[in-house]
PDB file of C-alpha atoms in Angstrom:
ATOM      1  CA  UNK A   1       8.188  -3.675 -21.064  1.00 66.00           C
ATOM      2  CA  UNK A   2       9.712  -0.213 -20.651  1.00 80.00           C
ATOM      3  CA  UNK A   3      13.409  -1.013 -20.117  1.00 88.00           C
ATOM      4  CA  UNK A   4      14.392   2.547 -19.212  1.00 89.00           C
ATOM      5  CA  UNK A   5      11.581   2.920 -16.683  1.00 90.00           C
ATOM      6  CA  UNK A   6      12.442  -0.404 -15.048  1.00 92.00           C
ATOM      7  CA  UNK A   7      16.086   0.624 -14.802  1.00 93.00           C
ATOM      8  CA  UNK A   8      15.182   3.948 -13.193  1.00 93.00           C
ATOM      9  CA  UNK A   9      12.927   2.145 -10.724  1.00 94.00           C
ATOM     10  CA  UNK A  10      15.718  -0.232  -9.675  1.00 95.00           C
ATOM     11  CA  UNK A  11      18.064   2.731  -9.201  1.00 94.00           C
ATOM     12  CA  UNK A  12      15.488   4.678  -7.169  1.00 94.00           C
ATOM     13  CA  UNK A  13      14.854   1.728  -4.822  1.00 95.00           C
ATOM     14  CA  UNK A  14      18.592   1.110  -4.405  1.00 95.00           C
ATOM     15  CA  UNK A  15      19.282   4.731  -3.458  1.00 94.00           C
ATOM     16  CA  UNK A  16      16.257   4.846  -1.146  1.00 93.00           C
ATOM     17  CA  UNK A  17      17.708   1.884   0.766  1.00 94.00           C
ATOM     18  CA  UNK A  18      21.157   3.459   0.970  1.00 95.00           C
ATOM     19  CA  UNK A  19      22.875   0.826  -1.153  1.00 95.00           C
ATOM     20  CA  UNK A  20      25.717   1.228  -3.616  1.00 95.00           C
ATOM     21  CA  UNK A  21      25.621  -0.655  -6.913  1.00 95.00           C
ATOM     22  CA  UNK A  22      28.355  -2.886  -5.531  1.00 95.00           C
ATOM     23  CA  UNK A  23      26.309  -3.621  -2.385  1.00 95.00           C
ATOM     24  CA  UNK A  24      23.193  -4.515  -4.356  1.00 96.00           C
ATOM     25  CA  UNK A  25      25.134  -6.671  -6.792  1.00 94.00           C
ATOM     26  CA  UNK A  26      26.823  -8.617  -3.993  1.00 94.00           C
ATOM     27  CA  UNK A  27      23.492  -9.214  -2.221  1.00 94.00           C
ATOM     28  CA  UNK A  28      21.822 -10.384  -5.448  1.00 93.00           C
ATOM     29  CA  UNK A  29      24.777 -12.488  -6.585  1.00 93.00           C
ATOM     30  CA  UNK A  30      25.612 -10.386  -9.668  1.00 94.00           C
ATOM     31  CA  UNK A  31      28.373  -7.957 -10.630  1.00 95.00           C
ATOM     32  CA  UNK A  32      28.386  -4.184 -10.157  1.00 95.00           C
ATOM     33  CA  UNK A  33      28.670  -3.814 -13.943  1.00 95.00           C
ATOM     34  CA  UNK A  34      25.440  -5.759 -14.401  1.00 95.00           C
ATOM     35  CA  UNK A  35      23.638  -3.531 -11.892  1.00 96.00           C
ATOM     36  CA  UNK A  36      24.831  -0.524 -13.871  1.00 95.00           C
ATOM     37  CA  UNK A  37      23.530  -2.018 -17.127  1.00 94.00           C
ATOM     38  CA  UNK A  38      20.113  -2.630 -15.604  1.00 95.00           C
ATOM     39  CA  UNK A  39      19.855   0.861 -14.136  1.00 95.00           C
ATOM     40  CA  UNK A  40      20.724   2.363 -17.539  1.00 94.00           C
ATOM     41  CA  UNK A  41      17.959   0.341 -19.184  1.00 92.00           C
ATOM     42  CA  UNK A  42      20.160  -2.059 -21.169  1.00 92.00           C
ATOM     43  CA  UNK A  43      18.024  -5.101 -20.369  1.00 89.00           C
ATOM     44  CA  UNK A  44      18.775  -6.667 -23.759  1.00 88.00           C
ATOM     45  CA  UNK A  45      22.266  -7.425 -22.410  1.00 90.00           C
ATOM     46  CA  UNK A  46      21.088  -8.874 -19.090  1.00 90.00           C
ATOM     47  CA  UNK A  47      19.336 -12.142 -18.224  1.00 87.00           C
ATOM     48  CA  UNK A  48      15.797 -11.953 -16.871  1.00 87.00           C
ATOM     49  CA  UNK A  49      16.719 -13.976 -13.765  1.00 88.00           C
ATOM     50  CA  UNK A  50      19.415 -11.450 -12.865  1.00 91.00           C
ATOM     51  CA  UNK A  51      16.925  -8.572 -13.060  1.00 93.00           C
ATOM     52  CA  UNK A  52      14.495 -10.584 -10.940  1.00 90.00           C
ATOM     53  CA  UNK A  53      17.233 -11.178  -8.345  1.00 92.00           C
ATOM     54  CA  UNK A  54      17.895  -7.436  -8.113  1.00 95.00           C
ATOM     55  CA  UNK A  55      14.189  -6.655  -7.755  1.00 93.00           C
ATOM     56  CA  UNK A  56      13.712  -9.290  -5.054  1.00 91.00           C
ATOM     57  CA  UNK A  57      16.726  -8.038  -3.090  1.00 93.00           C
ATOM     58  CA  UNK A  58      15.135  -4.582  -3.081  1.00 95.00           C
ATOM     59  CA  UNK A  59      11.892  -5.992  -1.688  1.00 92.00           C
ATOM     60  CA  UNK A  60       9.952  -5.670  -4.944  1.00 90.00           C
ATOM     61  CA  UNK A  61       8.300  -8.100  -7.368  1.00 84.00           C
ATOM     62  CA  UNK A  62       9.140  -8.313 -11.065  1.00 86.00           C
ATOM     63  CA  UNK A  63       6.150  -9.368 -13.161  1.00 80.00           C
ATOM     64  CA  UNK A  64       6.416  -9.948 -16.902  1.00 78.00           C
ATOM     65  CA  UNK A  65       3.066  -9.614 -18.688  1.00 73.00           C
ATOM     66  CA  UNK A  66       2.316 -10.904 -22.178  1.00 71.00           C
ATOM     67  CA  UNK A  67      -0.453  -8.995 -23.988  1.00 69.00           C
ATOM     68  CA  UNK A  68      -2.204 -10.045 -27.182  1.00 68.00           C
ATOM     69  CA  UNK A  69      -5.216  -8.594 -28.991  1.00 64.00           C
ATOM     70  CA  UNK A  70      -6.486  -6.524 -26.107  1.00 58.00           C
ATOM     71  CA  UNK A  71      -7.000  -9.323 -23.611  1.00 55.00           C
ATOM     72  CA  UNK A  72      -7.774 -12.270 -25.895  1.00 60.00           C
ATOM     73  CA  UNK A  73      -4.887 -14.209 -24.375  1.00 62.00           C
ATOM     74  CA  UNK A  74      -6.602 -13.996 -20.975  1.00 62.00           C
ATOM     75  CA  UNK A  75      -9.768 -15.379 -22.543  1.00 62.00           C
ATOM     76  CA  UNK A  76      -7.850 -18.332 -23.994  1.00 64.00           C
ATOM     77  CA  UNK A  77      -6.234 -19.096 -20.635  1.00 66.00           C
ATOM     78  CA  UNK A  78      -9.537 -18.693 -18.795  1.00 74.00           C
ATOM     79  CA  UNK A  79     -11.292 -21.129 -21.158  1.00 81.00           C
ATOM     80  CA  UNK A  80      -8.929 -23.943 -20.196  1.00 84.00           C
ATOM     81  CA  UNK A  81      -9.226 -23.156 -16.489  1.00 88.00           C
ATOM     82  CA  UNK A  82     -13.027 -22.983 -16.695  1.00 90.00           C
ATOM     83  CA  UNK A  83     -13.181 -26.271 -18.606  1.00 90.00           C
ATOM     84  CA  UNK A  84     -11.108 -28.073 -15.980  1.00 93.00           C
ATOM     85  CA  UNK A  85     -13.113 -26.477 -13.179  1.00 94.00           C
ATOM     86  CA  UNK A  86     -16.344 -27.689 -14.778  1.00 93.00           C
ATOM     87  CA  UNK A  87     -15.060 -31.253 -14.912  1.00 94.00           C
ATOM     88  CA  UNK A  88     -13.947 -31.069 -11.275  1.00 96.00           C
ATOM     89  CA  UNK A  89     -17.291 -29.645 -10.121  1.00 96.00           C
ATOM     90  CA  UNK A  90     -19.172 -32.392 -11.941  1.00 95.00           C
ATOM     91  CA  UNK A  91     -16.981 -35.083 -10.384  1.00 97.00           C
ATOM     92  CA  UNK A  92     -17.570 -33.677  -6.893  1.00 97.00           C
ATOM     93  CA  UNK A  93     -21.324 -33.354  -7.340  1.00 96.00           C
ATOM     94  CA  UNK A  94     -21.575 -36.976  -8.492  1.00 96.00           C
ATOM     95  CA  UNK A  95     -19.721 -37.980  -5.312  1.00 97.00           C
ATOM     96  CA  UNK A  96     -22.232 -36.138  -3.099  1.00 96.00           C
ATOM     97  CA  UNK A  97     -20.471 -32.807  -2.624  1.00 98.00           C
ATOM     98  CA  UNK A  98     -21.734 -29.247  -3.045  1.00 97.00           C
ATOM     99  CA  UNK A  99     -19.280 -26.830  -4.653  1.00 96.00           C
ATOM    100  CA  UNK A 100     -18.943 -23.065  -5.021  1.00 95.00           C
ATOM    101  CA  UNK A 101     -16.561 -21.616  -7.643  1.00 94.00           C
ATOM    102  CA  UNK A 102     -14.071 -18.772  -7.162  1.00 92.00           C
ATOM    103  CA  UNK A 103     -14.669 -18.038  -3.478  1.00 94.00           C
ATOM    104  CA  UNK A 104     -12.561 -15.019  -2.516  1.00 93.00           C
ATOM    105  CA  UNK A 105     -11.358 -14.268   1.007  1.00 93.00           C
ATOM    106  CA  UNK A 106      -9.220 -11.838   2.990  1.00 91.00           C
ATOM    107  CA  UNK A 107      -8.055 -12.942   6.420  1.00 88.00           C
ATOM    108  CA  UNK A 108      -5.362 -10.563   7.655  1.00 87.00           C
ATOM    109  CA  UNK A 109      -2.280 -11.287   5.496  1.00 85.00           C
ATOM    110  CA  UNK A 110      -3.951 -14.281   3.833  1.00 90.00           C
ATOM    111  CA  UNK A 111      -5.815 -13.250   0.695  1.00 88.00           C
ATOM    112  CA  UNK A 112      -6.860 -15.125  -2.389  1.00 91.00           C
ATOM    113  CA  UNK A 113      -9.529 -17.058  -4.218  1.00 92.00           C
ATOM    114  CA  UNK A 114     -10.339 -20.743  -3.766  1.00 96.00           C
ATOM    115  CA  UNK A 115     -11.058 -22.186  -7.218  1.00 95.00           C
ATOM    116  CA  UNK A 116     -13.679 -24.587  -5.865  1.00 96.00           C
ATOM    117  CA  UNK A 117     -14.839 -24.658  -2.250  1.00 98.00           C
ATOM    118  CA  UNK A 118     -16.638 -27.956  -1.702  1.00 98.00           C
ATOM    119  CA  UNK A 119     -18.781 -29.308   1.133  1.00 98.00           C
ATOM    120  CA  UNK A 120     -19.634 -32.879   2.151  1.00 98.00           C
ATOM    121  CA  UNK A 121     -22.612 -32.609   4.552  1.00 96.00           C
ATOM    122  CA  UNK A 122     -22.482 -36.205   5.770  1.00 95.00           C
ATOM    123  CA  UNK A 123     -19.011 -35.792   7.264  1.00 97.00           C
ATOM    124  CA  UNK A 124     -18.877 -31.977   7.663  1.00 97.00           C
ATOM    125  CA  UNK A 125     -15.766 -31.935   5.471  1.00 98.00           C
ATOM    126  CA  UNK A 126     -14.642 -28.829   3.598  1.00 98.00           C
ATOM    127  CA  UNK A 127     -12.491 -29.317   0.504  1.00 98.00           C
ATOM    128  CA  UNK A 128     -10.254 -26.594  -0.958  1.00 98.00           C
ATOM    129  CA  UNK A 129      -9.810 -27.408  -4.642  1.00 98.00           C
ATOM    130  CA  UNK A 130      -6.933 -25.896  -6.618  1.00 97.00           C
ATOM    131  CA  UNK A 131      -7.217 -26.031 -10.427  1.00 95.00           C
ATOM    132  CA  UNK A 132      -3.987 -25.856 -12.430  1.00 93.00           C
ATOM    133  CA  UNK A 133      -3.945 -25.988 -16.230  1.00 90.00           C
ATOM    134  CA  UNK A 134      -0.131 -25.952 -16.056  1.00 86.00           C
ATOM    135  CA  UNK A 135       2.158 -27.041 -13.242  1.00 85.00           C
ATOM    136  CA  UNK A 136       4.788 -24.326 -13.596  1.00 81.00           C
ATOM    137  CA  UNK A 137       5.980 -23.819 -10.007  1.00 84.00           C
ATOM    138  CA  UNK A 138       5.589 -26.632  -7.489  1.00 88.00           C
ATOM    139  CA  UNK A 139       6.726 -24.443  -4.599  1.00 88.00           C
ATOM    140  CA  UNK A 140       4.233 -21.668  -5.348  1.00 88.00           C
ATOM    141  CA  UNK A 141       1.407 -24.163  -5.882  1.00 92.00           C
ATOM    142  CA  UNK A 142       2.048 -25.862  -2.539  1.00 94.00           C
ATOM    143  CA  UNK A 143       2.417 -22.556  -0.698  1.00 92.00           C
ATOM    144  CA  UNK A 144      -0.812 -21.014  -1.992  1.00 94.00           C
ATOM    145  CA  UNK A 145      -2.815 -24.240  -1.678  1.00 97.00           C
ATOM    146  CA  UNK A 146      -1.659 -24.670   1.916  1.00 96.00           C
ATOM    147  CA  UNK A 147      -2.727 -21.090   2.689  1.00 96.00           C
ATOM    148  CA  UNK A 148      -6.158 -21.622   1.106  1.00 97.00           C
ATOM    149  CA  UNK A 149      -6.680 -24.915   2.956  1.00 97.00           C
ATOM    150  CA  UNK A 150      -5.662 -23.280   6.233  1.00 96.00           C
ATOM    151  CA  UNK A 151      -8.426 -20.700   5.748  1.00 96.00           C
ATOM    152  CA  UNK A 152     -11.000 -23.073   4.246  1.00 97.00           C
ATOM    153  CA  UNK A 153     -13.037 -23.746   7.411  1.00 98.00           C
ATOM    154  CA  UNK A 154     -13.381 -20.043   8.216  1.00 97.00           C
ATOM    155  CA  UNK A 155     -14.192 -19.148   4.607  1.00 97.00           C
ATOM    156  CA  UNK A 156     -16.776 -21.947   4.362  1.00 97.00           C
ATOM    157  CA  UNK A 157     -18.507 -20.760   7.521  1.00 97.00           C
ATOM    158  CA  UNK A 158     -18.529 -17.075   6.582  1.00 95.00           C
ATOM    159  CA  UNK A 159     -19.229 -17.341   2.846  1.00 93.00           C
ATOM    160  CA  UNK A 160     -21.473 -20.406   2.647  1.00 95.00           C
ATOM    161  CA  UNK A 161     -22.733 -21.129   6.172  1.00 96.00           C
ATOM    162  CA  UNK A 162     -20.998 -24.515   6.211  1.00 97.00           C
ATOM    163  CA  UNK A 163     -19.909 -25.546   9.710  1.00 96.00           C
ATOM    164  CA  UNK A 164     -17.067 -27.857   8.814  1.00 97.00           C
ATOM    165  CA  UNK A 165     -15.074 -29.995  11.222  1.00 97.00           C
ATOM    166  CA  UNK A 166     -12.118 -30.793   8.972  1.00 97.00           C
ATOM    167  CA  UNK A 167     -10.519 -29.243   5.880  1.00 98.00           C
ATOM    168  CA  UNK A 168      -8.917 -31.285   3.097  1.00 98.00           C
ATOM    169  CA  UNK A 169      -7.249 -30.322  -0.168  1.00 98.00           C
ATOM    170  CA  UNK A 170      -7.531 -31.458  -3.785  1.00 98.00           C
ATOM    171  CA  UNK A 171      -5.185 -30.499  -6.622  1.00 98.00           C
ATOM    172  CA  UNK A 172      -6.650 -30.977 -10.108  1.00 97.00           C
ATOM    173  CA  UNK A 173      -4.314 -31.156 -13.118  1.00 96.00           C
ATOM    174  CA  UNK A 174      -5.119 -31.709 -16.808  1.00 94.00           C
ATOM    175  CA  UNK A 175      -4.876 -35.294 -17.989  1.00 94.00           C
ATOM    176  CA  UNK A 176      -2.170 -34.658 -20.574  1.00 91.00           C
ATOM    177  CA  UNK A 177       1.245 -36.177 -21.147  1.00 91.00           C
ATOM    178  CA  UNK A 178       2.899 -32.823 -20.364  1.00 89.00           C
ATOM    179  CA  UNK A 179       1.167 -32.426 -16.996  1.00 92.00           C
ATOM    180  CA  UNK A 180       1.837 -36.041 -16.025  1.00 94.00           C
ATOM    181  CA  UNK A 181       5.483 -35.742 -17.038  1.00 92.00           C
ATOM    182  CA  UNK A 182       5.980 -32.606 -14.935  1.00 91.00           C
ATOM    183  CA  UNK A 183       4.200 -34.189 -11.983  1.00 93.00           C
ATOM    184  CA  UNK A 184       6.360 -37.308 -12.292  1.00 94.00           C
ATOM    185  CA  UNK A 185       9.520 -35.205 -12.064  1.00 92.00           C
ATOM    186  CA  UNK A 186       8.300 -33.815  -8.720  1.00 91.00           C
ATOM    187  CA  UNK A 187       6.632 -37.006  -7.502  1.00 93.00           C
ATOM    188  CA  UNK A 188       8.279 -37.105  -4.070  1.00 93.00           C
ATOM    189  CA  UNK A 189       7.339 -33.498  -3.262  1.00 94.00           C
ATOM    190  CA  UNK A 190       3.794 -33.849  -4.572  1.00 95.00           C
ATOM    191  CA  UNK A 191       3.224 -37.131  -2.760  1.00 95.00           C
ATOM    192  CA  UNK A 192       4.021 -35.538   0.597  1.00 95.00           C
ATOM    193  CA  UNK A 193       1.337 -32.892   0.069  1.00 96.00           C
ATOM    194  CA  UNK A 194      -1.110 -35.088  -1.868  1.00 97.00           C
ATOM    195  CA  UNK A 195      -0.625 -38.717  -0.788  1.00 97.00           C
ATOM    196  CA  UNK A 196      -3.899 -39.901  -2.357  1.00 97.00           C
ATOM    197  CA  UNK A 197      -4.173 -40.122  -6.131  1.00 96.00           C
ATOM    198  CA  UNK A 198      -6.108 -41.957  -8.810  1.00 93.00           C
ATOM    199  CA  UNK A 199      -8.481 -44.636  -7.513  1.00 96.00           C
ATOM    200  CA  UNK A 200      -7.619 -43.921  -3.858  1.00 97.00           C
ATOM    201  CA  UNK A 201      -8.453 -40.227  -4.252  1.00 98.00           C
ATOM    202  CA  UNK A 202     -11.787 -40.961  -5.927  1.00 97.00           C
ATOM    203  CA  UNK A 203     -12.654 -43.479  -3.211  1.00 97.00           C
ATOM    204  CA  UNK A 204     -11.913 -40.855  -0.559  1.00 98.00           C
ATOM    205  CA  UNK A 205     -14.286 -38.420  -2.272  1.00 98.00           C
ATOM    206  CA  UNK A 206     -17.069 -40.988  -1.953  1.00 97.00           C
ATOM    207  CA  UNK A 207     -16.414 -41.431   1.793  1.00 97.00           C
ATOM    208  CA  UNK A 208     -14.132 -38.655   3.109  1.00 97.00           C
ATOM    209  CA  UNK A 209     -12.166 -39.262   6.297  1.00 95.00           C
ATOM    210  CA  UNK A 210      -9.733 -36.781   7.800  1.00 93.00           C
ATOM    211  CA  UNK A 211      -7.693 -33.923   6.387  1.00 95.00           C
ATOM    212  CA  UNK A 212      -6.426 -35.710   3.305  1.00 96.00           C
ATOM    213  CA  UNK A 213      -4.443 -34.376   0.356  1.00 97.00           C
ATOM    214  CA  UNK A 214      -5.641 -35.532  -3.070  1.00 98.00           C
ATOM    215  CA  UNK A 215      -4.250 -35.254  -6.602  1.00 98.00           C
ATOM    216  CA  UNK A 216      -6.459 -36.071  -9.592  1.00 97.00           C
ATOM    217  CA  UNK A 217      -5.903 -35.705 -13.343  1.00 97.00           C
ATOM    218  CA  UNK A 218      -8.991 -34.728 -15.351  1.00 95.00           C
ATOM    219  CA  UNK A 219      -9.397 -34.230 -19.119  1.00 90.00           C
ATOM    220  CA  UNK A 220     -10.311 -30.883 -20.581  1.00 77.00           C
ATOM    221  CA  UNK A 221     -13.756 -30.355 -22.111  1.00 56.00           C
ATOM    222  CA  UNK A 222     -13.855 -29.040 -25.662  1.00 48.00           C
ATOM    223  CA  UNK A 223     -16.155 -26.068 -25.001  1.00 41.00           C
ATOM    224  CA  UNK A 224     -15.653 -24.442 -28.377  1.00 38.00           C
ATOM    225  CA  UNK A 225     -17.222 -27.337 -30.289  1.00 39.00           C
ATOM    226  CA  UNK A 226     -19.695 -28.351 -27.620  1.00 42.00           C
ATOM    227  CA  UNK A 227     -18.157 -31.778 -27.172  1.00 43.00           C
ATOM    228  CA  UNK A 228     -17.477 -33.559 -23.916  1.00 42.00           C
ATOM    229  CA  UNK A 229     -14.319 -35.238 -25.171  1.00 44.00           C
ATOM    230  CA  UNK A 230     -10.834 -34.057 -24.248  1.00 43.00           C
ATOM    231  CA  UNK A 231      -9.229 -31.284 -26.259  1.00 44.00           C
ATOM    232  CA  UNK A 232      -6.376 -32.518 -28.434  1.00 43.00           C
ATOM    233  CA  UNK A 233      -3.104 -30.598 -28.491  1.00 45.00           C
ATOM    234  CA  UNK A 234      -1.449 -29.740 -31.810  1.00 47.00           C
ATOM    235  CA  UNK A 235       2.202 -29.005 -32.484  1.00 51.00           C
ATOM    236  CA  UNK A 236       2.812 -26.349 -35.117  1.00 49.00           C
ATOM    237  CA  UNK A 237       5.010 -27.632 -37.938  1.00 55.00           C
ATOM    238  CA  UNK A 238       6.460 -25.834 -40.947  1.00 53.00           C
ATOM    239  CA  UNK A 239       4.616 -26.747 -44.175  1.00 52.00           C
ATOM    240  CA  UNK A 240       6.328 -29.140 -46.606  1.00 54.00           C
ATOM    241  CA  UNK A 241       7.185 -27.674 -49.992  1.00 48.00           C
ATOM    242  CA  UNK A 242       6.454 -29.435 -53.261  1.00 48.00           C
ATOM    243  CA  UNK A 243       7.169 -28.335 -56.810  1.00 46.00           C
ATOM    244  CA  UNK A 244       4.180 -27.840 -59.103  1.00 46.00           C
ATOM    245  CA  UNK A 245       4.103 -29.909 -62.303  1.00 48.00           C
ATOM    246  CA  UNK A 246       3.355 -26.703 -64.250  1.00 49.00           C
ATOM    247  CA  UNK A 247       6.325 -24.738 -63.008  1.00 48.00           C
ATOM    248  CA  UNK A 248       9.129 -24.448 -60.525  1.00 47.00           C
ATOM    249  CA  UNK A 249       7.246 -22.403 -57.928  1.00 46.00           C
ATOM    250  CA  UNK A 250       7.123 -24.348 -54.656  1.00 47.00           C
ATOM    251  CA  UNK A 251       3.738 -24.686 -52.982  1.00 46.00           C
ATOM    252  CA  UNK A 252       2.920 -25.470 -49.366  1.00 46.00           C
ATOM    253  CA  UNK A 253       1.430 -28.866 -48.607  1.00 44.00           C
ATOM    254  CA  UNK A 254      -0.272 -29.624 -45.287  1.00 44.00           C
ATOM    255  CA  UNK A 255       1.604 -32.028 -43.066  1.00 45.00           C
ATOM    256  CA  UNK A 256      -0.750 -34.887 -42.171  1.00 40.00           C
ATOM    257  CA  UNK A 257       1.423 -35.752 -39.161  1.00 39.00           C
ATOM    258  CA  UNK A 258       0.895 -32.373 -37.484  1.00 41.00           C
ATOM    259  CA  UNK A 259      -1.114 -33.763 -34.588  1.00 37.00           C
ATOM    260  CA  UNK A 260       1.055 -34.516 -31.563  1.00 41.00           C
ATOM    261  CA  UNK A 261       0.489 -35.330 -27.931  1.00 42.00           C
ATOM    262  CA  UNK A 262      -3.094 -36.614 -28.318  1.00 40.00           C
ATOM    263  CA  UNK A 263      -5.329 -36.432 -25.281  1.00 42.00           C
ATOM    264  CA  UNK A 264      -5.593 -39.675 -23.290  1.00 43.00           C
ATOM    265  CA  UNK A 265      -8.436 -42.008 -24.031  1.00 43.00           C
ATOM    266  CA  UNK A 266     -11.150 -43.182 -21.656  1.00 39.00           C
ATOM    267  CA  UNK A 267      -8.937 -45.945 -20.309  1.00 40.00           C
ATOM    268  CA  UNK A 268      -6.234 -43.625 -18.995  1.00 42.00           C
ATOM    269  CA  UNK A 269      -5.517 -43.671 -15.270  1.00 45.00           C
ATOM    270  CA  UNK A 270      -6.722 -40.588 -13.359  1.00 52.00           C
TER     271      UNK A 270
END
């Protein structure tokens, strides 16, 4: 991130809108001194949330991008998303649905891509499926999924020729302790948007009725090794040091307890 360039951009937008540093700081809930620091590029002395508040007050978006090995990080993220999407598509097909991946649309101000657009011919039901490998922002997830579901009937008709009568929504999360823990913390909010989960959600997929909201946890597929089992998660630990019998030089010894947060077994509730 170019701190100086970001600071100059904040200053330019502030001046363009006829605001003093004091005015912008008051509107964003920060001090005039902090605004001055940001505009001079001293971001190492300012919290990220404060910079985001200034950007939002000026009608702009602050996006922090992490780059690694020329795009390899995107490939790693995409692998997890694709694995979860594959499991979801297989589940839907076994329940009698047809599904199309990554269906893009642009309907006036509404634009986006539906991860899986599914169709149940027997009931003329369209299902907008949202795949999340991580549940980072509940509010953003609900907002975007609602927008996609609102456009699902039109998108299904125009992009797939499906004349649906009702649109429903399905949120798919990874079946991991982290995802379940985060979902549990927001249970009341999630339940309002997705009242059907687990067995009830799977039963609805077999015989859909009405514009339901579903939440299902599915395990990842280990694509890299060609296995169908869930991918285990590993916590990185520092190596233990032991002293060689032939000298005092410490050597690293692998920690056999390094595996943490194992993926749920077949008996886990979805």
